């Protein structure tokens, strides 16, 4: 697949790779919201984490790990860059189309941006749940 | 890594091979001075071309250990497979089309090349009954599997000699004996085998064998089909009618340059394949040992011993195929996944032998060739190890695996 320079850059130098702890640890952390979306047999799994500063209510840090193609890695890497410094409401407004535009994703890879948007919503929802904040959005991690 | 070899590195010889310069040399006069049509029986140009074709026929026959009259030149292995399978089915059918009765029973296998599967599926639609054997995890089709599938009305068995994706070698000699004892026509797609390993169509009881030029350092667009002439004399319904060339099996002016090249490639293969096999098998071991000793959760697909010396197929857990290919873009090889579209399609061969979708996606087929060097092998091993490590550092699945989470128990959000 011929990719544009921005996808290649994020793939070769992914930003904010990592986790704020083991699976068990991040489950306990109230300041961290985790979104895990996709499935291994579909070829994409994204794990996006946000760390919220309780004083400001803003996203102080974000991390990701992705199993997937170059576009999936680039989409989630870009998402972490965009999330940092945003309020929860601002973060919720991030649209997959913006990711498509910024990375110049080819049409067959648009699902990667959708997955990244799903991951953002899932992480925010997890954070809200942990902190007793009511959520109005339907759950992003639908269980089939 | 001592030295960096010239990049990119070609490790996709099971897809195609470069033409051997000796082959090109042999072909050249037939483009310019000896350009005649071998069908022109009354002048020097025709005689020269015919002499070139007949030399090639002898070279092919020598490699296969058959008579020259039993070699038919084709446009490649796909055509050879179609002519053999369809041609035999139509010739030996038990009941005519439209009779409402089964036209005959055909045995093949679900991990054959598409050039065998698709002609069989077409015959199935046209009233033949086809059974697609399912080999176990080692990928080997055994004589017992074929025997169990045999029926009174079986007319044709078509089983590949060696698999193109995993390199495994089927029990061809024994299957040949079985077919002979039951008077059933036996065809083998030997595209990956011929020119790499010794072939003896008579000793191995083969009735029909197809192969290709470009897999054995010959040109593309030419291949050979062995059609047995005695015990039994195999007949085929031709697919292409016309001038009656190739004993009527394949009409059309002969591809003289290609045929001359194929012949030369066969001659070289006969002289060099034994030494090549030893060298390639040693290099493949070096590649596999380096990778498997330094990466966990990777598996070599197919039987470990009963396979061709130059092909390896390795699955890497917790990394995705396309990103793996991206990370080793200096290495030309094949992936177990055709993921150029949104819908990922894992290799049907790997799925066929029971490799899970997740591992089938993240598989590489590396196939070595006549000019592969140890430097290239070492560079490739290091590159693959670095790529897998890099992608695992990015992979949430690898973290979960390390933390002891059973990935099959996780409730994934399917799309």
Coordinates of C-alpha atoms in Angstrom, one line a residue:
Chain A
X1 CA 0.0 0.0 0.0
X2 CA 1.4 3.4 -1.0
X3 CA 1.1 5.7 2.0
X4 CA 1.5 9.5 2.2
X5 CA 4.4 11.0 4.2
X6 CA 2.3 11.8 7.3
X7 CA 1.2 8.2 7.8
X8 CA 4.8 7.0 7.2
X9 CA 6.1 9.5 9.8
X10 CA 3.6 8.4 12.5
X11 CA 4.2 4.8 11.7
X12 CA 8.0 5.2 11.8
X13 CA 8.0 7.6 14.8
X14 CA 4.9 6.9 16.7
X15 CA 4.1 9.5 19.4
X16 CA 3.1 8.7 23.0
X17 CA 3.4 4.9 22.9
X18 CA 2.8 3.2 26.1
X19 CA 0.4 2.6 29.0
X20 CA -0.1 4.2 32.5
X21 CA 0.3 0.8 34.1
X22 CA -0.5 -2.9 33.7
X23 CA -4.1 -3.9 32.8
X24 CA -4.8 -4.5 36.4
X25 CA -3.3 -1.2 37.5
X26 CA -5.0 1.1 35.0
X27 CA -8.4 -0.5 35.9
X28 CA -7.9 0.9 39.5
X29 CA -6.7 4.4 38.5
X30 CA -9.5 6.9 38.6
X31 CA -7.6 9.6 36.7
X32 CA -7.0 7.3 33.8
X33 CA -9.6 6.4 31.1
X34 CA -9.0 3.4 28.9
X35 CA -10.5 2.6 25.5
X36 CA -9.8 -0.8 24.0
X37 CA -11.5 -1.3 20.6
X38 CA -11.3 -3.7 17.7
X39 CA -10.5 -7.4 17.6
X40 CA -7.4 -9.4 16.8
X41 CA -9.0 -11.5 14.0
X42 CA -10.1 -8.3 12.3
X43 CA -6.5 -7.2 12.3
X44 CA -6.9 -4.0 14.4
X45 CA -6.9 -3.5 18.2
X46 CA -6.4 0.0 19.6
X47 CA -5.8 0.8 23.3
X48 CA -6.0 4.5 24.0
X49 CA -5.5 5.9 27.5
X50 CA -6.1 9.4 28.8
X51 CA -4.8 10.8 32.0
X52 CA -7.0 13.7 33.3
X53 CA -5.6 16.4 35.6
X54 CA -8.2 16.6 38.4
X55 CA -7.5 20.3 39.1
X56 CA -8.1 21.5 35.6
X57 CA -10.3 18.7 34.2
X58 CA -8.1 18.7 31.1
X59 CA -6.3 15.8 29.5
X60 CA -2.8 16.0 30.8
X61 CA -1.4 13.0 29.0
X62 CA -2.4 10.4 26.5
X63 CA -0.9 7.1 25.5
X64 CA -1.7 4.4 22.9
X65 CA -0.8 0.9 21.8
X66 CA -2.1 -0.5 18.6
X67 CA -2.0 -3.8 16.9
X68 CA -2.9 -3.1 13.3
X69 CA -1.8 -1.8 9.9
X70 CA 0.3 1.4 9.3
X71 CA -2.9 3.5 9.1
X72 CA -4.2 2.2 12.4
X73 CA -1.0 3.0 14.1
X74 CA -0.8 6.4 12.6
X75 CA -4.5 7.2 13.4
X76 CA -4.0 6.3 17.1
X77 CA -0.7 8.1 17.3
X78 CA -2.2 11.3 15.9
X79 CA -5.2 10.9 18.3
X80 CA -2.9 11.0 21.3
X81 CA -1.3 14.2 20.0
X82 CA -4.6 15.9 19.6
X83 CA -6.0 14.7 23.0
X84 CA -3.3 16.3 25.1
X85 CA -4.3 19.6 26.6
X86 CA -8.0 19.2 25.6
X87 CA -10.9 19.3 27.9
X88 CA -13.2 16.2 27.9
X89 CA -15.8 18.0 25.9
X90 CA -13.3 19.1 23.3
X91 CA -11.9 15.6 23.1
X92 CA -15.3 14.2 22.6
X93 CA -15.7 16.5 19.6
X94 CA -12.8 15.0 17.7
X95 CA -14.2 13.4 14.5
X96 CA -12.7 10.6 12.4
X97 CA -13.0 12.8 9.3
X98 CA -10.4 15.2 10.7
X99 CA -8.0 12.3 11.1
X100 CA -8.7 11.1 7.6
X101 CA -7.9 14.6 6.3
X102 CA -4.8 15.2 8.4
X103 CA -3.2 11.9 7.5
X104 CA -4.6 11.7 4.0
X105 CA -5.8 8.2 4.7
X106 CA -6.6 6.2 1.5
X107 CA -10.4 5.3 1.2
X108 CA -9.8 1.6 2.1
X109 CA -8.3 2.7 5.4
X110 CA -11.0 5.0 6.6
X111 CA -12.1 2.4 9.1
X112 CA -8.8 3.0 11.0
X113 CA -9.9 6.6 11.7
X114 CA -13.3 5.3 12.8
X115 CA -11.6 3.0 15.2
X116 CA -9.5 5.8 16.6
X117 CA -12.7 7.9 17.2
X118 CA -14.3 4.9 18.9
X119 CA -11.2 4.5 21.1
X120 CA -11.4 8.2 22.1
X121 CA -15.0 7.9 23.1
X122 CA -14.4 4.6 24.9
X123 CA -11.5 6.1 26.9
X124 CA -13.6 9.2 27.9
X125 CA -16.5 7.0 28.9
X126 CA -14.3 4.8 31.0
X127 CA -13.0 7.9 32.7
X128 CA -16.5 9.2 33.3
X129 CA -17.7 5.9 34.7
X130 CA -14.8 5.7 37.1
X131 CA -15.5 9.2 38.4
X132 CA -19.3 9.0 38.6
X133 CA -19.9 11.5 35.8
X134 CA -23.1 10.7 33.9
X135 CA -22.6 9.7 30.3
X136 CA -25.0 10.5 27.6
X137 CA -23.3 8.9 24.7
X138 CA -24.1 5.2 23.9
X139 CA -21.3 2.8 24.7
X140 CA -18.7 2.8 22.1
X141 CA -17.4 -0.7 22.9
X142 CA -20.5 -2.5 21.8
X143 CA -20.5 -6.2 22.7
X144 CA -21.7 -8.4 20.0
Chain B
X1 CA 25.7 -7.7 10.7
X2 CA 29.0 -7.7 8.9
X3 CA 28.0 -6.0 5.7
X4 CA 24.9 -4.5 4.3
X5 CA 23.9 -6.3 1.1
X6 CA 22.5 -4.5 -1.8
X7 CA 18.9 -3.6 -1.2
X8 CA 16.1 -4.5 -1.7
X9 CA 16.7 -8.2 -1.1
X10 CA 14.7 -10.6 -3.2
X11 CA 13.3 -13.5 -1.1
X12 CA 10.2 -14.3 -3.1
X13 CA 11.6 -17.0 -5.4
X14 CA 8.4 -19.1 -5.0
X15 CA 6.6 -16.3 -6.8
X16 CA 9.1 -16.0 -9.6
X17 CA 12.8 -16.2 -10.2
X18 CA 15.1 -14.0 -12.3
X19 CA 16.1 -15.5 -15.6
X20 CA 19.5 -17.2 -15.5
X21 CA 21.9 -15.3 -17.8
X22 CA 22.7 -18.6 -19.5
X23 CA 19.1 -19.0 -20.3
X24 CA 18.8 -15.5 -21.8
X25 CA 22.0 -16.2 -23.9
X26 CA 20.4 -19.4 -25.3
X27 CA 17.2 -17.6 -26.2
X28 CA 18.6 -14.6 -28.0
X29 CA 19.3 -16.1 -31.4
X30 CA 15.7 -17.2 -31.6
X31 CA 14.4 -13.7 -31.5
X32 CA 16.5 -12.5 -34.4
X33 CA 18.3 -14.9 -36.7
X34 CA 16.5 -18.2 -35.9
X35 CA 13.1 -16.5 -35.8
X36 CA 11.3 -19.1 -38.0
X37 CA 8.0 -20.8 -37.3
X38 CA 8.7 -24.5 -36.4
X39 CA 5.6 -25.3 -38.4
X40 CA 7.3 -24.1 -41.6
X41 CA 8.5 -27.5 -42.8
X42 CA 10.1 -26.4 -46.1
X43 CA 12.8 -23.9 -45.3
X44 CA 15.9 -23.3 -43.2
X45 CA 14.2 -20.8 -40.8
X46 CA 11.5 -23.3 -39.9
X47 CA 14.1 -26.1 -39.5
X48 CA 16.3 -24.0 -37.2
X49 CA 13.3 -23.1 -35.0
X50 CA 12.2 -26.7 -34.9
X51 CA 15.6 -27.8 -34.0
X52 CA 15.6 -25.4 -31.0
X53 CA 12.2 -26.6 -29.9
X54 CA 13.3 -30.2 -30.1
X55 CA 16.5 -29.6 -28.2
X56 CA 14.4 -28.0 -25.5
X57 CA 12.0 -31.0 -25.5
X58 CA 14.9 -33.3 -24.9
X59 CA 16.2 -31.2 -22.1
X60 CA 12.8 -31.2 -20.4
X61 CA 12.3 -34.9 -20.9
X62 CA 15.7 -35.6 -19.4
X63 CA 14.8 -33.6 -16.3
X64 CA 11.5 -35.3 -15.9
X65 CA 12.8 -38.7 -16.9
X66 CA 10.3 -39.3 -19.7
X67 CA 10.2 -39.6 -23.4
X68 CA 10.5 -36.5 -25.5
X69 CA 7.2 -37.2 -27.2
X70 CA 5.5 -36.9 -23.8
X71 CA 6.4 -33.3 -23.3
X72 CA 3.8 -30.7 -24.3
X73 CA 4.7 -27.0 -24.2
X74 CA 2.2 -24.7 -22.7
X75 CA 1.9 -21.0 -21.7
X76 CA 2.7 -21.8 -18.1
X77 CA 1.6 -24.0 -15.2
X78 CA -1.8 -22.4 -15.0
X79 CA -2.5 -23.5 -18.5
X80 CA -0.9 -26.9 -17.9
X81 CA -3.1 -27.5 -14.9
X82 CA -6.3 -26.4 -16.7
X83 CA -5.4 -28.6 -19.7
X84 CA -4.6 -31.6 -17.6
X85 CA -7.6 -31.4 -15.2
X86 CA -10.3 -30.2 -17.6
X87 CA -8.9 -32.2 -20.5
X88 CA -8.8 -35.4 -18.5
X89 CA -12.2 -34.9 -16.9
X90 CA -13.9 -34.3 -20.2
X91 CA -12.1 -37.2 -21.8
X92 CA -12.7 -39.8 -19.0
X93 CA -16.2 -38.7 -17.9
X94 CA -18.5 -41.5 -16.8
X95 CA -21.7 -39.9 -18.0
X96 CA -22.3 -37.2 -20.6
X97 CA -23.2 -33.7 -19.6
X98 CA -26.9 -33.2 -19.3
X99 CA -27.6 -36.9 -18.4
X100 CA -28.5 -35.9 -14.9
X101 CA -26.0 -38.4 -13.6
X102 CA -22.6 -37.7 -12.0
X103 CA -20.1 -37.2 -14.7
X104 CA -17.3 -38.6 -12.5
X105 CA -15.5 -38.2 -9.2
X106 CA -12.4 -36.0 -8.8
X107 CA -10.1 -35.9 -5.8
X108 CA -8.0 -32.8 -5.0
X109 CA -7.1 -30.8 -1.9
X110 CA -8.1 -27.5 -0.3
X111 CA -4.6 -26.0 -0.2
X112 CA -3.8 -26.5 -3.9
X113 CA -3.0 -23.5 -6.0
X114 CA -6.0 -21.5 -7.5
X115 CA -5.0 -22.8 -10.9
X116 CA -6.0 -26.3 -9.7
X117 CA -8.9 -25.3 -7.4
X118 CA -10.7 -23.1 -9.9
X119 CA -10.8 -25.6 -12.8
X120 CA -12.0 -28.2 -10.3
X121 CA -14.7 -25.9 -9.0
X122 CA -15.8 -25.2 -12.6
X123 CA -16.0 -29.0 -13.3
X124 CA -18.1 -29.3 -10.1
X125 CA -20.6 -26.8 -11.5
X126 CA -20.7 -28.7 -14.7
X127 CA -21.7 -32.0 -13.1
X128 CA -18.6 -33.6 -11.8
X129 CA -18.2 -34.5 -8.1
X130 CA -15.1 -33.1 -6.5
X131 CA -13.8 -33.8 -3.0
X132 CA -11.3 -31.3 -1.5
X133 CA -9.1 -33.1 1.0
X134 CA -8.2 -31.2 4.1
X135 CA -4.7 -31.9 5.3
X136 CA -3.9 -31.6 9.0
X137 CA -1.7 -29.0 10.6
X138 CA 1.5 -30.3 9.0
X139 CA 0.0 -29.6 5.5
X140 CA 0.9 -33.1 4.1
X141 CA -1.6 -34.9 1.8
X142 CA -1.0 -38.6 2.5
X143 CA -1.8 -41.7 0.4
X144 CA -4.2 -42.8 3.1
X145 CA -6.2 -39.6 2.8
X146 CA -6.5 -40.2 -1.0
X147 CA -7.3 -43.8 -0.5
X148 CA -10.1 -43.1 1.9
X149 CA -11.7 -40.7 -0.6
X150 CA -11.4 -43.1 -3.6
X151 CA -14.7 -44.3 -5.1
X152 CA -15.7 -46.6 -7.9
X153 CA -16.3 -43.7 -10.2
X154 CA -13.2 -41.7 -9.3
X155 CA -11.7 -40.6 -12.7
X156 CA -8.9 -38.2 -11.6
X157 CA -6.7 -37.4 -8.7
X158 CA -4.9 -34.0 -8.8
X159 CA -2.6 -33.3 -5.9
X160 CA 0.3 -30.8 -6.0
X161 CA 3.8 -32.2 -5.5
X162 CA 4.9 -29.4 -3.1
X163 CA 2.9 -26.5 -1.7
X164 CA 3.7 -23.0 -2.9
X165 CA 3.1 -21.2 0.4
X166 CA 4.5 -23.6 3.0
X167 CA 6.7 -25.8 0.8
X168 CA 5.4 -29.1 2.2
X169 CA 5.9 -32.2 0.1
X170 CA 3.0 -34.6 -0.4
X171 CA 3.2 -38.4 -0.7
X172 CA 3.3 -38.3 -4.5
X173 CA 5.0 -41.5 -5.2
X174 CA 2.6 -43.5 -3.0
X175 CA -0.4 -41.6 -4.4
X176 CA 0.9 -42.5 -7.8
X177 CA 1.1 -46.2 -7.0
X178 CA -2.5 -46.1 -5.5
X179 CA -3.9 -44.4 -8.6
X180 CA -2.1 -46.9 -10.9
X181 CA -3.5 -49.8 -9.0
X182 CA -7.0 -48.4 -9.4
X183 CA -6.7 -47.2 -13.0
X184 CA -7.3 -43.6 -12.0
X185 CA -5.5 -40.8 -13.9
X186 CA -3.1 -39.0 -11.6
X187 CA -2.1 -35.4 -12.2
X188 CA 0.3 -33.4 -10.1
X189 CA 1.0 -29.6 -10.2
X190 CA 4.7 -29.8 -9.8
X191 CA 5.4 -26.0 -10.3
X192 CA 7.4 -25.7 -7.0
X193 CA 9.0 -29.1 -7.3
X194 CA 10.4 -29.5 -10.8
X195 CA 13.9 -28.2 -11.2
X196 CA 14.4 -28.0 -7.4
X197 CA 14.1 -31.7 -6.6
X198 CA 14.7 -34.9 -8.6
X199 CA 11.7 -35.9 -10.7
X200 CA 11.0 -39.3 -12.2
X201 CA 7.5 -39.4 -13.7
X202 CA 7.8 -43.1 -14.5
X203 CA 9.3 -44.3 -11.2
X204 CA 6.7 -42.2 -9.4
X205 CA 3.7 -43.4 -11.5
X206 CA 2.6 -40.0 -12.6
X207 CA 0.3 -39.6 -15.6
X208 CA 0.2 -35.9 -16.0
X209 CA 2.6 -33.3 -14.5
X210 CA 2.5 -29.6 -15.1
X211 CA 5.2 -27.0 -14.3
X212 CA 6.4 -23.6 -15.3
X213 CA 9.5 -21.9 -16.7
X214 CA 9.7 -18.8 -14.5
X215 CA 10.0 -20.7 -11.2
X216 CA 13.2 -22.3 -12.4
X217 CA 15.2 -19.4 -13.6
X218 CA 13.6 -19.6 -17.1
X219 CA 11.3 -17.0 -18.8
X220 CA 7.7 -16.3 -17.9
X221 CA 4.8 -17.3 -20.2
X222 CA 6.1 -20.8 -20.9
X223 CA 5.6 -24.1 -19.2
X224 CA 5.6 -27.8 -19.7
X225 CA 3.0 -30.6 -19.4
X226 CA 4.0 -34.3 -19.2
X227 CA 1.4 -36.5 -20.8
X228 CA 2.1 -40.2 -20.4
X229 CA 2.1 -42.2 -23.6
X230 CA 2.3 -45.7 -22.3
X231 CA 0.7 -47.8 -19.5
X232 CA -1.6 -46.1 -19.9
X233 CA -1.7 -43.8 -22.9
X234 CA -3.3 -40.7 -21.4
X235 CA -5.7 -38.8 -23.7
X236 CA -7.0 -35.3 -23.1
X237 CA -9.6 -33.1 -24.6
X238 CA -7.8 -30.0 -25.8
X239 CA -8.8 -26.6 -24.6
X240 CA -7.6 -24.8 -27.6
X241 CA -8.3 -26.0 -31.2
X242 CA -6.5 -24.9 -34.3
X243 CA -3.4 -25.9 -36.2
X244 CA -2.9 -29.1 -34.2
X245 CA 0.5 -28.2 -32.8
X246 CA 1.9 -30.2 -29.8
X247 CA 0.2 -33.4 -31.0
X248 CA -3.1 -31.7 -31.1
X249 CA -3.1 -31.0 -27.3
X250 CA -2.3 -27.4 -27.7
X251 CA -2.8 -25.6 -30.9
X252 CA -1.0 -22.3 -31.6
X253 CA 2.3 -21.3 -33.0
X254 CA 5.0 -22.4 -30.6
X255 CA 6.6 -19.8 -28.3
X256 CA 10.0 -20.7 -29.6
X257 CA 12.1 -18.3 -27.6
X258 CA 10.3 -19.2 -24.4
X259 CA 10.6 -22.9 -25.1
X260 CA 14.3 -22.7 -25.8
X261 CA 14.7 -20.8 -22.5
X262 CA 12.6 -23.3 -20.6
X263 CA 14.8 -26.1 -22.1
X264 CA 18.0 -24.4 -21.1
X265 CA 16.6 -23.7 -17.6
X266 CA 15.8 -27.4 -17.2
X267 CA 19.3 -28.4 -18.3
X268 CA 20.9 -26.1 -15.8
X269 CA 18.5 -27.2 -13.0
X270 CA 19.4 -30.8 -13.7
X271 CA 23.1 -30.0 -13.2
X272 CA 22.8 -27.7 -10.2
X273 CA 19.7 -28.6 -8.2
X274 CA 21.4 -31.1 -5.9
X275 CA 24.1 -28.5 -4.8
X276 CA 21.5 -25.7 -4.7
X277 CA 19.3 -27.8 -2.4
X278 CA 22.1 -28.4 0.1
X279 CA 23.1 -24.7 0.1
X280 CA 19.6 -23.3 0.3
X281 CA 18.5 -25.7 3.0
X282 CA 21.6 -24.7 5.1
X283 CA 20.8 -21.0 4.6
X284 CA 17.1 -21.5 5.5
X285 CA 18.1 -23.2 8.7
X286 CA 20.3 -20.3 9.6
X287 CA 17.4 -17.9 8.9
X288 CA 14.9 -19.9 10.9
X289 CA 17.2 -20.7 13.8
X290 CA 18.2 -17.0 14.2
X291 CA 14.6 -15.8 14.1
X292 CA 13.1 -18.6 16.4
X293 CA 15.9 -18.4 18.9
X294 CA 15.5 -14.7 19.4
X295 CA 11.7 -14.2 19.2
X296 CA 9.1 -15.8 21.3
X297 CA 5.6 -16.8 20.0
X298 CA 6.6 -17.4 16.4
X299 CA 5.9 -20.6 14.6
X300 CA 7.1 -22.3 11.4
X301 CA 4.1 -23.4 9.4
X302 CA 3.9 -26.9 7.9
X303 CA 5.9 -30.0 8.3
X304 CA 9.4 -29.2 9.5
X305 CA 11.3 -31.9 7.6
X306 CA 9.0 -33.0 4.7
X307 CA 9.3 -29.7 2.7
X308 CA 11.2 -28.0 0.0
X309 CA 14.7 -26.7 0.9
X310 CA 14.1 -23.1 -0.1
X311 CA 10.7 -22.1 1.3
X312 CA 9.9 -21.1 4.9
X313 CA 6.6 -19.7 6.2
X314 CA 6.7 -18.1 9.7
X315 CA 3.9 -16.7 11.8
X316 CA 4.6 -14.0 14.4
X317 CA 2.1 -13.6 17.2
X318 CA 0.7 -10.2 18.3
X319 CA 1.9 -8.3 15.2
X320 CA -0.2 -7.4 12.2
X321 CA 0.8 -8.5 8.7
X322 CA 0.7 -5.2 6.8
X323 CA 2.6 -3.2 9.4
X324 CA 5.1 -6.1 9.5
X325 CA 5.6 -5.8 5.7
X326 CA 6.0 -2.1 6.0
X327 CA 8.7 -2.5 8.6
X328 CA 10.7 -4.8 6.3
X329 CA 10.1 -3.0 3.1
X330 CA 13.7 -3.6 1.9
X331 CA 12.9 -7.3 1.9
X332 CA 10.8 -8.6 -1.0
X333 CA 8.7 -11.5 0.3
X334 CA 5.1 -12.6 0.5
X335 CA 2.7 -12.1 3.4
X336 CA 0.1 -14.5 4.6
X337 CA -2.5 -11.9 4.2
X338 CA -3.9 -10.1 1.2
X339 CA -4.7 -7.0 3.0
X340 CA -4.6 -4.4 0.3
X341 CA -8.3 -3.9 0.8
X342 CA -10.4 -3.0 3.8
X343 CA -11.4 -6.6 4.3
X344 CA -8.5 -8.6 5.4
X345 CA -8.3 -12.0 3.8
X346 CA -5.9 -14.4 5.5
X347 CA -4.2 -17.0 3.3
X348 CA -6.5 -19.9 2.5
X349 CA -3.6 -22.3 2.7
X350 CA -2.7 -21.3 6.3
X351 CA -6.4 -21.3 7.2
X352 CA -6.7 -24.7 5.5
X353 CA -4.2 -26.3 7.8
X354 CA -5.8 -24.7 10.8
X355 CA -3.6 -21.6 11.5
X356 CA -5.9 -19.1 13.2
X357 CA -6.9 -15.9 11.4
X358 CA -4.7 -13.7 13.7
X359 CA -1.6 -15.7 13.0
X360 CA -2.3 -16.2 9.3
X361 CA -2.4 -12.4 9.0
X362 CA 1.0 -12.0 10.5
X363 CA 2.8 -14.7 8.4
X364 CA 5.7 -14.2 6.1
X365 CA 6.7 -16.6 3.3
X366 CA 10.4 -16.2 2.5
X367 CA 11.7 -18.2 -0.4
X368 CA 15.4 -18.4 -1.3
X369 CA 17.0 -18.8 -4.7
X370 CA 20.1 -19.5 -6.7
X371 CA 21.8 -16.2 -5.9
X372 CA 20.7 -15.7 -2.3
X373 CA 23.7 -15.0 -0.1
X374 CA 24.5 -15.5 3.6
X375 CA 24.8 -11.7 4.0
X376 CA 21.2 -11.3 2.7
X377 CA 20.0 -14.0 5.0
X378 CA 21.7 -12.4 8.1
X379 CA 20.4 -9.0 7.2
X380 CA 16.9 -10.3 6.7
X381 CA 16.9 -12.2 10.0
X382 CA 18.0 -9.0 11.9
X383 CA 15.5 -6.9 10.1
X384 CA 12.6 -9.2 10.8
X385 CA 13.6 -9.5 14.5
X386 CA 13.9 -5.7 14.9
X387 CA 10.5 -5.2 13.1
X388 CA 8.7 -7.7 15.2
X389 CA 10.2 -6.3 18.4
X390 CA 9.2 -2.8 17.4
X391 CA 5.7 -3.7 16.6
X392 CA 5.3 -5.8 19.7
X393 CA 6.4 -2.7 21.7
X394 CA 3.4 -1.0 20.1
X395 CA 1.0 -4.0 20.5
X396 CA -1.5 -4.0 23.3
X397 CA -2.0 -7.7 22.6
X398 CA 1.6 -8.5 23.4
X399 CA 1.3 -6.6 26.7
X400 CA -1.8 -8.6 27.6
X401 CA -0.1 -11.8 26.6
X402 CA 2.9 -10.9 28.8
X403 CA 0.5 -10.1 31.7
X404 CA -1.0 -13.6 31.3
X405 CA -4.3 -12.5 29.9
X406 CA -5.9 -15.1 27.6
X407 CA -6.7 -13.2 24.5
X408 CA -9.3 -15.7 23.4
X409 CA -11.3 -15.0 26.6
X410 CA -11.4 -11.2 26.0
X411 CA -14.7 -9.8 24.8
X412 CA -13.6 -7.9 21.7
X413 CA -15.7 -5.2 20.1
X414 CA -16.1 -6.6 16.6
X415 CA -16.7 -4.3 13.7

